[in-house]
Coordinates of C-alpha atoms in Angstrom, one line a residue:
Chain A
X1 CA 0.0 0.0 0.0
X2 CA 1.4 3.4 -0.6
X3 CA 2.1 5.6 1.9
X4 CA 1.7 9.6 1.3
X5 CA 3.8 11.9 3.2
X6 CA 4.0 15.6 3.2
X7 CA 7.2 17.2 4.8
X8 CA 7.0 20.6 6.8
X9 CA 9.2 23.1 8.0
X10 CA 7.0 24.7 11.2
X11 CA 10.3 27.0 12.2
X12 CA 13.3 27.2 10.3
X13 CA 13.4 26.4 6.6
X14 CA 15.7 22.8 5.2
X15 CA 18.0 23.4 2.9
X16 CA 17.4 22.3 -0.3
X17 CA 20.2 19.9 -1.2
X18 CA 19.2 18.1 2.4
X19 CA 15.6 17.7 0.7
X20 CA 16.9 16.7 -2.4
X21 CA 19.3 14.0 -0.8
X22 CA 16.1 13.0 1.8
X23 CA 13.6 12.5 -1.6
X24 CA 16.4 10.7 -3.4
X25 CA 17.0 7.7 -0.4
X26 CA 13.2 7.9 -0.2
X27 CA 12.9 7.2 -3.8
X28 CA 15.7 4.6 -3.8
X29 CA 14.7 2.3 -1.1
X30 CA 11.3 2.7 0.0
X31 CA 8.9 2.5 -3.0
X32 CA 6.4 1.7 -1.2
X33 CA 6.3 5.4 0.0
X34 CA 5.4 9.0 -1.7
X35 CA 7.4 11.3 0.2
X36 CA 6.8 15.2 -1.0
X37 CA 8.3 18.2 0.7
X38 CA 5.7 21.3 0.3
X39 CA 7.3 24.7 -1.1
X40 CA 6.9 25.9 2.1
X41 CA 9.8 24.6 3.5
X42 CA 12.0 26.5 1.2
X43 CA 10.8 29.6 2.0
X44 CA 13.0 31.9 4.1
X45 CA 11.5 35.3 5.8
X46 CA 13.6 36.0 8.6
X47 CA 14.5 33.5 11.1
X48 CA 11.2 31.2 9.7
X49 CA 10.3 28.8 6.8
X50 CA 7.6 31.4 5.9
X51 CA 5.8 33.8 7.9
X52 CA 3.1 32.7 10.1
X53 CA 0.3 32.6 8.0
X54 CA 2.1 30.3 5.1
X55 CA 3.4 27.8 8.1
X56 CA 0.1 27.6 9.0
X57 CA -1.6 27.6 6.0
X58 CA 0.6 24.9 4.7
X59 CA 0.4 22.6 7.8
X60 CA -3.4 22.8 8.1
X61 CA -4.0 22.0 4.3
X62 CA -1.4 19.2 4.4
X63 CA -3.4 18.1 7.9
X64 CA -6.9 18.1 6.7
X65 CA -6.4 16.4 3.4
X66 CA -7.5 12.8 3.6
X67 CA -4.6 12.0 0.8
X68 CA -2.2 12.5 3.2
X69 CA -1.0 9.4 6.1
X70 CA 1.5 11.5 7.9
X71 CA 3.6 14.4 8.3
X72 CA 6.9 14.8 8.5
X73 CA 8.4 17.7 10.0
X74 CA 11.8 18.3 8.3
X75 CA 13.5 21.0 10.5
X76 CA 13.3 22.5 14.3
X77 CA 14.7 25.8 15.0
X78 CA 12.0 28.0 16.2
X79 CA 8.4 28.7 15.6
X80 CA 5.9 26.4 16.1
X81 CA 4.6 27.6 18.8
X82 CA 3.7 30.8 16.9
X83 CA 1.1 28.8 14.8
X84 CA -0.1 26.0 17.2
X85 CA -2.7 27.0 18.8
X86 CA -4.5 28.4 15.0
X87 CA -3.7 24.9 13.5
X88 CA -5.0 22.9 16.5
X89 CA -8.3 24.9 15.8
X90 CA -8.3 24.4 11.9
X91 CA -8.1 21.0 11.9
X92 CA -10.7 18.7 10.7
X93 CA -11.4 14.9 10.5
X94 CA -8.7 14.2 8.2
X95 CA -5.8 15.4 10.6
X96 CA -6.9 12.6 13.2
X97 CA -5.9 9.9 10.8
X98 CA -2.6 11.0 10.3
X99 CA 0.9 10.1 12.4
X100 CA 2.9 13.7 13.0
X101 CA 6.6 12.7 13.0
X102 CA 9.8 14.7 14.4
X103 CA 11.0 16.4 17.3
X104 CA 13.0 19.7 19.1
X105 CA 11.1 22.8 17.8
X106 CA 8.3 20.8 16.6
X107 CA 7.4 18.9 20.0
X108 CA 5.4 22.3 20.4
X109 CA 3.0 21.0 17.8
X110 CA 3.2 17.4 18.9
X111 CA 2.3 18.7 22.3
X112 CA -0.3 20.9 21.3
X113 CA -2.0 17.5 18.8
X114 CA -1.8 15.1 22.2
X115 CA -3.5 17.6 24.2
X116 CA -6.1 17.4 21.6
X117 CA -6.1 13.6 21.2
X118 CA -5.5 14.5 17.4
X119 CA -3.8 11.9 15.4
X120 CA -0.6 10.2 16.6
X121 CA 1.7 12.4 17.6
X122 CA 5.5 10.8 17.5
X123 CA 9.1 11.7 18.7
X124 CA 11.4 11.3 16.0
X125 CA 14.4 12.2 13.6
X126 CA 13.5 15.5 11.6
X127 CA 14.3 14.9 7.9
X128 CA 16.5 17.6 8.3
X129 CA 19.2 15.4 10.1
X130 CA 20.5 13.6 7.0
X131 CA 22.9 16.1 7.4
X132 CA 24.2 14.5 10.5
X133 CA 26.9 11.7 10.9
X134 CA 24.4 8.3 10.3
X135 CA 22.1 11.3 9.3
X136 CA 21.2 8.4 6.4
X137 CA 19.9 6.0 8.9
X138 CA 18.3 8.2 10.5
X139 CA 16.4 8.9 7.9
X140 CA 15.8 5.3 7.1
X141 CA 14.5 4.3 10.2
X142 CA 11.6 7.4 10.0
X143 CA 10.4 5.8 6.8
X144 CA 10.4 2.3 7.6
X145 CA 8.3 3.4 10.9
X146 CA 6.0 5.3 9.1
X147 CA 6.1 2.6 6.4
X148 CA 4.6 0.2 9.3
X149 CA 7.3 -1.7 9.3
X150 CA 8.7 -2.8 12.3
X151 CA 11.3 -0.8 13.9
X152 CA 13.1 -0.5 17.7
X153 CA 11.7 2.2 19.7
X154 CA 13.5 3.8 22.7
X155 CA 14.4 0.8 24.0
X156 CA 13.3 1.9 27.9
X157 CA 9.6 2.1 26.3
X158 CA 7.2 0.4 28.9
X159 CA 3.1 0.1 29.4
X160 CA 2.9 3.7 30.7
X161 CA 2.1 6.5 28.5
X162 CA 5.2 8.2 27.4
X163 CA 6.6 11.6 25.6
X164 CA 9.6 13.1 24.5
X165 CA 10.6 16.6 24.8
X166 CA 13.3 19.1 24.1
X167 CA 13.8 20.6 27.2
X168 CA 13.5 23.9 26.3
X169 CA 10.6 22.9 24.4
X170 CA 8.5 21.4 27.1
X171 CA 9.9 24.4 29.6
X172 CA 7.9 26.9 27.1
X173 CA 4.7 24.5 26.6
X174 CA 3.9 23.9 30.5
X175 CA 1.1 25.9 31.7
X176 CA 0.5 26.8 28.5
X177 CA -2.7 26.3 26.6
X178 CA -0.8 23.8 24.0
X179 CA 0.4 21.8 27.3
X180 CA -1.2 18.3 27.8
X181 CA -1.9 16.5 30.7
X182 CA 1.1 14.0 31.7
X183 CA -0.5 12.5 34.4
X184 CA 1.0 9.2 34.4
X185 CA 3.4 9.9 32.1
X186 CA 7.2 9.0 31.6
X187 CA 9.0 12.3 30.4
X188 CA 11.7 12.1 28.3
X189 CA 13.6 15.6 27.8
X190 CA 17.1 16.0 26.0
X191 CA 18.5 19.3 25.2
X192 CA 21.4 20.6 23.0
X193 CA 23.4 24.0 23.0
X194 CA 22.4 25.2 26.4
X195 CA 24.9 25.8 29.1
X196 CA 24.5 23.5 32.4
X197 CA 23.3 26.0 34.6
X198 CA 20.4 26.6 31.7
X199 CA 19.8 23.3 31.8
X200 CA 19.2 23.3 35.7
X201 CA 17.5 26.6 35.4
X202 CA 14.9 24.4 32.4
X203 CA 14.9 21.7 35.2
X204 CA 13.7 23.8 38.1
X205 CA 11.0 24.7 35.7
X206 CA 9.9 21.8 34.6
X207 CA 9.7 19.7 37.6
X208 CA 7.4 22.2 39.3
X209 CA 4.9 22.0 36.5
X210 CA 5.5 18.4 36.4
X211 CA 3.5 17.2 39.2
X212 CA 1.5 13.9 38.6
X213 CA 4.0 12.6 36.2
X214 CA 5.3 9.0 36.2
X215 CA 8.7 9.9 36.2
X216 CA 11.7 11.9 34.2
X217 CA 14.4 9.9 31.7
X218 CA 17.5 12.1 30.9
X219 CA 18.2 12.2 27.2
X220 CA 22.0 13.5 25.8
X221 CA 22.4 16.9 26.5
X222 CA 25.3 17.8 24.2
X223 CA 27.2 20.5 22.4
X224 CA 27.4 22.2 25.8
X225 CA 29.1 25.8 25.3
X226 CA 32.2 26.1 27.2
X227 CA 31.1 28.7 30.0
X228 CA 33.6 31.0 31.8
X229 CA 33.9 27.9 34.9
X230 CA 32.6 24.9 35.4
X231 CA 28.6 24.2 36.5
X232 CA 29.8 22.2 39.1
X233 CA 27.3 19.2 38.6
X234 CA 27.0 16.8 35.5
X235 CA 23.9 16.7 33.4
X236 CA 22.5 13.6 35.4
X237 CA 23.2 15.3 39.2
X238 CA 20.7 18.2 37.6
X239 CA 18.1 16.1 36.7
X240 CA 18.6 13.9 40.0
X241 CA 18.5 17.4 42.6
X242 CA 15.3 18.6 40.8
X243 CA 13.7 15.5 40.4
X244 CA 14.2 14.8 44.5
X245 CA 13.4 17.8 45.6
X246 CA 10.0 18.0 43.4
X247 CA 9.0 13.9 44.2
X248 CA 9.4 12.9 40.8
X249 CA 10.8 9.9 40.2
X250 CA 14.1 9.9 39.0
X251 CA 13.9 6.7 35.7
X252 CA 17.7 6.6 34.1
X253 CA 18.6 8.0 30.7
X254 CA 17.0 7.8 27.6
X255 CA 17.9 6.8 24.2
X256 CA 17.2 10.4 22.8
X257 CA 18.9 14.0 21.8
X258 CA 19.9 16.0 18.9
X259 CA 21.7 13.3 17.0
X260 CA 21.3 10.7 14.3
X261 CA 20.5 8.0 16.7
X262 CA 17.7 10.3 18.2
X263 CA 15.2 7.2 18.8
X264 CA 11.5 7.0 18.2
X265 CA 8.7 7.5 21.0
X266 CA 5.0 7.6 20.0
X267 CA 3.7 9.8 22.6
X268 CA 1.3 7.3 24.6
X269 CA 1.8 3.7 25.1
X270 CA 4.2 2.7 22.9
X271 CA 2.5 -0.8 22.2
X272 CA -0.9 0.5 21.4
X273 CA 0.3 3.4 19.6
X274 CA 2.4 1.3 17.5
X275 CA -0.8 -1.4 16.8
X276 CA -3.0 1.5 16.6
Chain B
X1 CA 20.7 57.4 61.4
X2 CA 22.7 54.6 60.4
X3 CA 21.6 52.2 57.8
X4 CA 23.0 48.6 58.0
X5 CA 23.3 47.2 54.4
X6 CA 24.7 43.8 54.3
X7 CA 25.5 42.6 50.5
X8 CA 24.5 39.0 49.4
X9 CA 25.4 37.0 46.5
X10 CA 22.7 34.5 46.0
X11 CA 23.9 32.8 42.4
X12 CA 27.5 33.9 41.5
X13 CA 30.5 35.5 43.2
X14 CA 31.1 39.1 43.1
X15 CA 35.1 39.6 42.3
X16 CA 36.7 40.8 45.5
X17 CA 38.1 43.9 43.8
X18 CA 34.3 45.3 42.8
X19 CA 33.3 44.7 46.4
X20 CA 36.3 46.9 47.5
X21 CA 35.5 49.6 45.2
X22 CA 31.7 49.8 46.2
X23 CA 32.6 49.8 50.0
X24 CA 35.3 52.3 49.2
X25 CA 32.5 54.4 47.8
X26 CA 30.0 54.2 50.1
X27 CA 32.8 54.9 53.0
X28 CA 33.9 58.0 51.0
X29 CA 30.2 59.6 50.0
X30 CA 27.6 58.0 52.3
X31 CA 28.9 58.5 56.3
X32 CA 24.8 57.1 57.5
X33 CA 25.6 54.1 55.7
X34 CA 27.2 50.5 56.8
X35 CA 27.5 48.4 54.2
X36 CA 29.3 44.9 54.4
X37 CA 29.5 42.2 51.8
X38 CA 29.1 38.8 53.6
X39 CA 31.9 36.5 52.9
X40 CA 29.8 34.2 51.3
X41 CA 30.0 36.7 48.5
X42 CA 33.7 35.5 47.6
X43 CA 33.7 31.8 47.5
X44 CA 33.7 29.8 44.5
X45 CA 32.1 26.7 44.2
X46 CA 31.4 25.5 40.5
X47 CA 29.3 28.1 39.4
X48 CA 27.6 29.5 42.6
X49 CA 28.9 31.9 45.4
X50 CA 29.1 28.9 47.7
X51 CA 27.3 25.6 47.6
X52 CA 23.3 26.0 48.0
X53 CA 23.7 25.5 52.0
X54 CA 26.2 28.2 52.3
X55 CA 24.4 30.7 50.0
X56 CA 20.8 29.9 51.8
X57 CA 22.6 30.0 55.1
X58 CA 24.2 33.5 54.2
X59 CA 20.8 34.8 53.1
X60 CA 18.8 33.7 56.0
X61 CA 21.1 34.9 58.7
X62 CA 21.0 38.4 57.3
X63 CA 17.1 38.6 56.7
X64 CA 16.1 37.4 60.1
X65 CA 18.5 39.6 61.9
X66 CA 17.1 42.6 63.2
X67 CA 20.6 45.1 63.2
X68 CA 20.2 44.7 59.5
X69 CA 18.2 47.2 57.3
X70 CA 18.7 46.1 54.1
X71 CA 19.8 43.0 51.7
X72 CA 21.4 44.2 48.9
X73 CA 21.9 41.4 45.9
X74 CA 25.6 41.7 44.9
X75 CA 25.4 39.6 41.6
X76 CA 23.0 38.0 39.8
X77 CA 24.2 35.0 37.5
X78 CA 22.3 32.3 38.5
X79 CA 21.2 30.3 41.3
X80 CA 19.0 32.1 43.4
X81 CA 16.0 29.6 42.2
X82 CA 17.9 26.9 44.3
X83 CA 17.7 28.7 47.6
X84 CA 14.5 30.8 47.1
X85 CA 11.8 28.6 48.4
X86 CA 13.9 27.2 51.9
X87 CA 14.9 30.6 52.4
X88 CA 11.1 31.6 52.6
X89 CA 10.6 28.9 55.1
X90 CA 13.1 30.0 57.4
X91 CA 12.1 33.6 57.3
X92 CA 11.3 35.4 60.9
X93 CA 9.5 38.7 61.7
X94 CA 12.7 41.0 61.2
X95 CA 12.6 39.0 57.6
X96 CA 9.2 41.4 57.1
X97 CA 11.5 44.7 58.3
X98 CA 13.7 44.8 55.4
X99 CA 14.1 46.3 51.6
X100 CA 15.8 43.7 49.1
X101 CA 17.4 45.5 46.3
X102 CA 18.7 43.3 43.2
X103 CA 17.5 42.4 39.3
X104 CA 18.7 39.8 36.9
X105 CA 18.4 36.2 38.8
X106 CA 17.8 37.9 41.8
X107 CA 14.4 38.6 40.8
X108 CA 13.6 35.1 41.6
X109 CA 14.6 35.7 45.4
X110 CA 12.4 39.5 45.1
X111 CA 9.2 37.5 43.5
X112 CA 9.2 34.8 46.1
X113 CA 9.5 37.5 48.9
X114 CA 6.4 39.4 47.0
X115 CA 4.7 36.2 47.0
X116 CA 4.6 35.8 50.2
X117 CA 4.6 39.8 51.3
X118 CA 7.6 39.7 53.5
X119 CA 9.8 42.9 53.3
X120 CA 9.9 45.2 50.5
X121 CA 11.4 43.8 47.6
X122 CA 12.9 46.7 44.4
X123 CA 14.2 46.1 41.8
X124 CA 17.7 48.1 41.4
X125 CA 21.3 47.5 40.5
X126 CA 23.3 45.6 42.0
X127 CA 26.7 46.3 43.8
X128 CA 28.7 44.2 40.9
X129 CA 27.0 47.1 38.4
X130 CA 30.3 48.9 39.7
X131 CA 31.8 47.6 36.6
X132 CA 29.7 48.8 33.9
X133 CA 30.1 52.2 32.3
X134 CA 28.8 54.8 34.4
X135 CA 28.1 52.6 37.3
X136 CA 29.6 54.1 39.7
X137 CA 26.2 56.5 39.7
X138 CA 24.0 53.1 39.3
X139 CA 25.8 52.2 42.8
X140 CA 25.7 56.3 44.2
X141 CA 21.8 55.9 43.1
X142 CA 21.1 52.6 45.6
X143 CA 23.1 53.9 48.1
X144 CA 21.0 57.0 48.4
X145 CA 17.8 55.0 48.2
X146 CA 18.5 52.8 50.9
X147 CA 19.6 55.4 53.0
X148 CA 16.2 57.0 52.5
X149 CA 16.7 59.9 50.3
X150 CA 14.6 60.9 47.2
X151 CA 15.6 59.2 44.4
X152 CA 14.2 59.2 40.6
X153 CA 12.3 55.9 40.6
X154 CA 11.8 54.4 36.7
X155 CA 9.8 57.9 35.0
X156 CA 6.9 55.0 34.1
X157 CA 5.8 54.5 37.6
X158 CA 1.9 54.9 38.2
X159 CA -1.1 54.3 41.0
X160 CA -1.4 50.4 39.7
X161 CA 1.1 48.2 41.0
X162 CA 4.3 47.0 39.3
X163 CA 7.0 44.7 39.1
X164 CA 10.3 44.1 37.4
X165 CA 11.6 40.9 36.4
X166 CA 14.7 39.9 33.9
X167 CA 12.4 37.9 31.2
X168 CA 14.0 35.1 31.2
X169 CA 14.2 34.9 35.1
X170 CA 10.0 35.6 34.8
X171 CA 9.5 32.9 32.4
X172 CA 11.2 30.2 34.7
X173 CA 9.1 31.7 37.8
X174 CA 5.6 31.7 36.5
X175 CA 3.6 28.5 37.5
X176 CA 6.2 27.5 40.2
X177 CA 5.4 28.0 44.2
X178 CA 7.1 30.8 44.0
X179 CA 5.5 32.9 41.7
X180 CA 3.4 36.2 42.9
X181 CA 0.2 36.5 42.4
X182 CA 0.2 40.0 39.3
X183 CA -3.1 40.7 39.2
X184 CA -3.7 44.3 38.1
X185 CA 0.3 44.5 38.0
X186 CA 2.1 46.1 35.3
X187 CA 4.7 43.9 34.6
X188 CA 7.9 45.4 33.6
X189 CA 11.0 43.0 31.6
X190 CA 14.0 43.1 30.4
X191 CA 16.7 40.8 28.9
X192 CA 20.2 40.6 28.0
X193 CA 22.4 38.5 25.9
X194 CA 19.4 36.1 24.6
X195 CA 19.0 35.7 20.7
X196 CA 15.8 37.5 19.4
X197 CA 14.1 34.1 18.6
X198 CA 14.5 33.4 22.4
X199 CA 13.4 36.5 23.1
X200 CA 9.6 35.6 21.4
X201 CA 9.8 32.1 22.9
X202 CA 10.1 33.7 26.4
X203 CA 7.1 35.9 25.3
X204 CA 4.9 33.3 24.5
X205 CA 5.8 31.7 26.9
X206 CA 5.2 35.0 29.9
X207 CA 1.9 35.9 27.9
X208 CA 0.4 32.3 28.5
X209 CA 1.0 33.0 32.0
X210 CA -0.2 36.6 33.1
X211 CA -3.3 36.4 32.1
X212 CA -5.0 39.2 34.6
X213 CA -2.3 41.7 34.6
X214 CA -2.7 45.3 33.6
X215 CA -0.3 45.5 30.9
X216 CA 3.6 44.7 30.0
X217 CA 6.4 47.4 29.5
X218 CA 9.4 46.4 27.7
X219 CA 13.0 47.3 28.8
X220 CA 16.0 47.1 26.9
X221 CA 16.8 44.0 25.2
X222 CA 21.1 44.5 24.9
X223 CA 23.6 42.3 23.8
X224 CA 21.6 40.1 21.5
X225 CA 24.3 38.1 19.9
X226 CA 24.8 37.7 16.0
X227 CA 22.7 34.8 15.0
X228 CA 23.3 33.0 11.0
X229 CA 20.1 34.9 10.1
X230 CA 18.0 38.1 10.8
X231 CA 15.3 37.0 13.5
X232 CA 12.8 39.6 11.2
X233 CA 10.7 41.5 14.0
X234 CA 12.5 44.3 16.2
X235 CA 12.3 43.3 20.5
X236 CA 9.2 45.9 20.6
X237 CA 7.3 44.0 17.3
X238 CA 7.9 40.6 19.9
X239 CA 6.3 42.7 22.6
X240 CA 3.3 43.7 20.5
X241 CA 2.7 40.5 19.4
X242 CA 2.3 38.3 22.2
X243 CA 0.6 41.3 23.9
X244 CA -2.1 41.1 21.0
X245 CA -2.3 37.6 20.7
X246 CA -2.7 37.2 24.7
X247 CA -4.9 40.1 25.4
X248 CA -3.0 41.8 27.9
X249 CA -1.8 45.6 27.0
X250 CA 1.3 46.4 25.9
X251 CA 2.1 49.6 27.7
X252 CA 5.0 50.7 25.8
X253 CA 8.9 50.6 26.7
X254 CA 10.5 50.7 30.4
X255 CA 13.9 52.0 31.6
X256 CA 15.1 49.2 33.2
X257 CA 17.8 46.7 31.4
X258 CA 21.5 45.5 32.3
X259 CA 23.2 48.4 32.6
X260 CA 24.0 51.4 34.6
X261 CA 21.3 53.2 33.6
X262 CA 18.8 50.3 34.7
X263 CA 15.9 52.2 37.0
X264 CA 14.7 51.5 40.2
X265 CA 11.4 50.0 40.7
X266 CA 9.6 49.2 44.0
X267 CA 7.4 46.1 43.6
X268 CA 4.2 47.3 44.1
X269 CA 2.6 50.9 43.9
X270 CA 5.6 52.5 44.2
X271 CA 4.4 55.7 46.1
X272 CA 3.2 53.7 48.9
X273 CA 6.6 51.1 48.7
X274 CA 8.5 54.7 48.7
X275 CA 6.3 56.0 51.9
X276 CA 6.9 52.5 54.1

């Protein structure tokens, strides 16, 4: 059966040649699927992939047509969160057929879909990552999964409902009205770029918003700038200190984080979401 | 009659020669004053002026004793989110007899103390302000407001009541249990060294939040570094925005921001906070 998917670019714009080289493994090895990137994603106006309106015009038409199994999102950056909440209330039947595929930037939207028990929102490699080392793979793995093929999840994936976040991400979206209820939930965050005492700063955050959760798995947090001294505490002693002193329960690292081996995590229970 | 100021550093250290130089001043121009920077202020542990015992332990010594008329934040970095709600436990009745004068990541410390009405909190510059252009006068202008005098408060200053925050230290205190209530509040913010895109994110993110208040101002925005790509909308277009989008007033700019010339503001109506 073929399998129609629509790339987006909700913040920053993909370069083309990382499109082109994304449509031509697509093309190569997975026949079975009809992969399109909308001319959206190659427009640039400022820091966006289009100004609000054509992000949102292009990811509501793309969501609502019946033609269309999922969506891709192809880059992060910045910028879903400026079209969210006007998508979430444009959508029609259609967009709760659909699996919404990616991560960073675009966990605003994936948030905002499983508040909304639209669709099947899932953590995953942006299309934009081919340009990472096993950026190929990556890419790979995205289109078997949405292929329904099988395909290893996050390997710590149990029966409770779980999400994946960038932590910055999530630390924008709580209390917000995109923000779900993650009751129950196993939290996954990873971050990239930020310096540690950002990172604990994200985690004070977080964990105070976070009450009722199941628990919090640390992803990588990488390309850490060198600051002026050192934090003083590793990336796991952060998560450990916030997560005692709030009462959530501390679960061990995850398999996830701004990299080519970034796994997948259907936000829910992983089982069900992947029979669903 | 003698003021007793005793300077705190409740994130990072100031550098021993600034303290000098502030003490030196207020020794040379202001003979009703006592200031003294606790030791505390001076020791270096990873990123924070002393482990979170020692820099709660500093800070709750000073508030609850009685021979001390002021706390005067030192430096703002970060850290003061680690200390903020056990200091507030641990606060006794000469706790309620005190101004607390600080911005950037001091704020959190000033919100929590609004929060839960003890003392009078203002926002001013801090003692480590010494180093920036012109602040020597930033340090002449605290000195003379904690002794009592009349000093220009920030020209915006009205009957409603206010606050001043560092955005990005508001954005990690809204939600938490140490959040003020801002009803009918004009909420003043300003940021520095944070990319315009983060900027808008920490917009979206305050706006979601303040639902009730009377109205934002916006204070400088300085040092936003370079970024690969113009973000597209000034800091005053991200202002209007959110303000629109949210409903809540944008009440034009503020003269508050990282630097010398950053204005004093009493939290709450700042004729009565001036008259206590």
């Amino acid at each position: 059966m073929q399998r129609h998917i629509m790339a987006l670019c909700p913040g920053k714009p993909i370069r083309p040649e990382r499109a082109e080289a994304v449509s031509a493994l697509a093309k190569a090895e997975f026949p079975q699927i009809s992969l399109a990137f909308a001319p959206q994603c190659f427009v640039e106006q400022g820091h966006f992939a289009g100004d609000d309106e054509t992000r949102l015009a292009a990811f509501v038409a793309a969501a609502n047509d019946p033609g269309i199994d999922a969506i891709w999102f192809a880059m992060g950056g910045y910028g879903s969160n400026r079209i969210a909440a006007d998508a979430i209330a444009a959508l029609g039947p259609a967009a709760h057929e659909k699996t919404y595929l990616g991560y960073s930037d675009a966990g605003t939207l994936l948030g905002a879909l499983y508040r909304n028990r639209i669709g099947k929102p899932v953590h995953g490699p942006l299309a934009g990552d081919i340009r990472r080392e096993g950026g190929e793979d990556a890419v790979r793995r995205v289109l078997r999964y949405l292929s329904g093929e099988e395909v290893p999840l996050e390997a710590g994936l149990d029966d409770r409902p779980t999400v994946a976040f960038n932590l910055m991400t999530l630390a924008m979206l709580v209390g917000t009205e995109l923000m779900p209820d993650l009751t129950g939930h196993v939290v996954l965050v990873e971050e990239v770029a930020e310096h540690l005492y950002a990172v604990d700063r994200l985690f004070f955050h977080i964990t105070e918003h976070l009450q009722g959760v199941a628990g919090i798995r640390l992803g990588r947090i990488s390309e850490v700038p060198e600051n002026d001294r050192p934090f003083g505490m590793t990336e796991e002693e952060i998560a450990r200190h916030w997560c005692r002193r709030s009462g959530i329960p501390y679960l061990g690292r995850a398999d996830i984080g701004h990299d080519a081996a970034n796994a997948i995590v259907p936000f829910g229970v992983a089982r069900a979401a992947r029979d669903a």
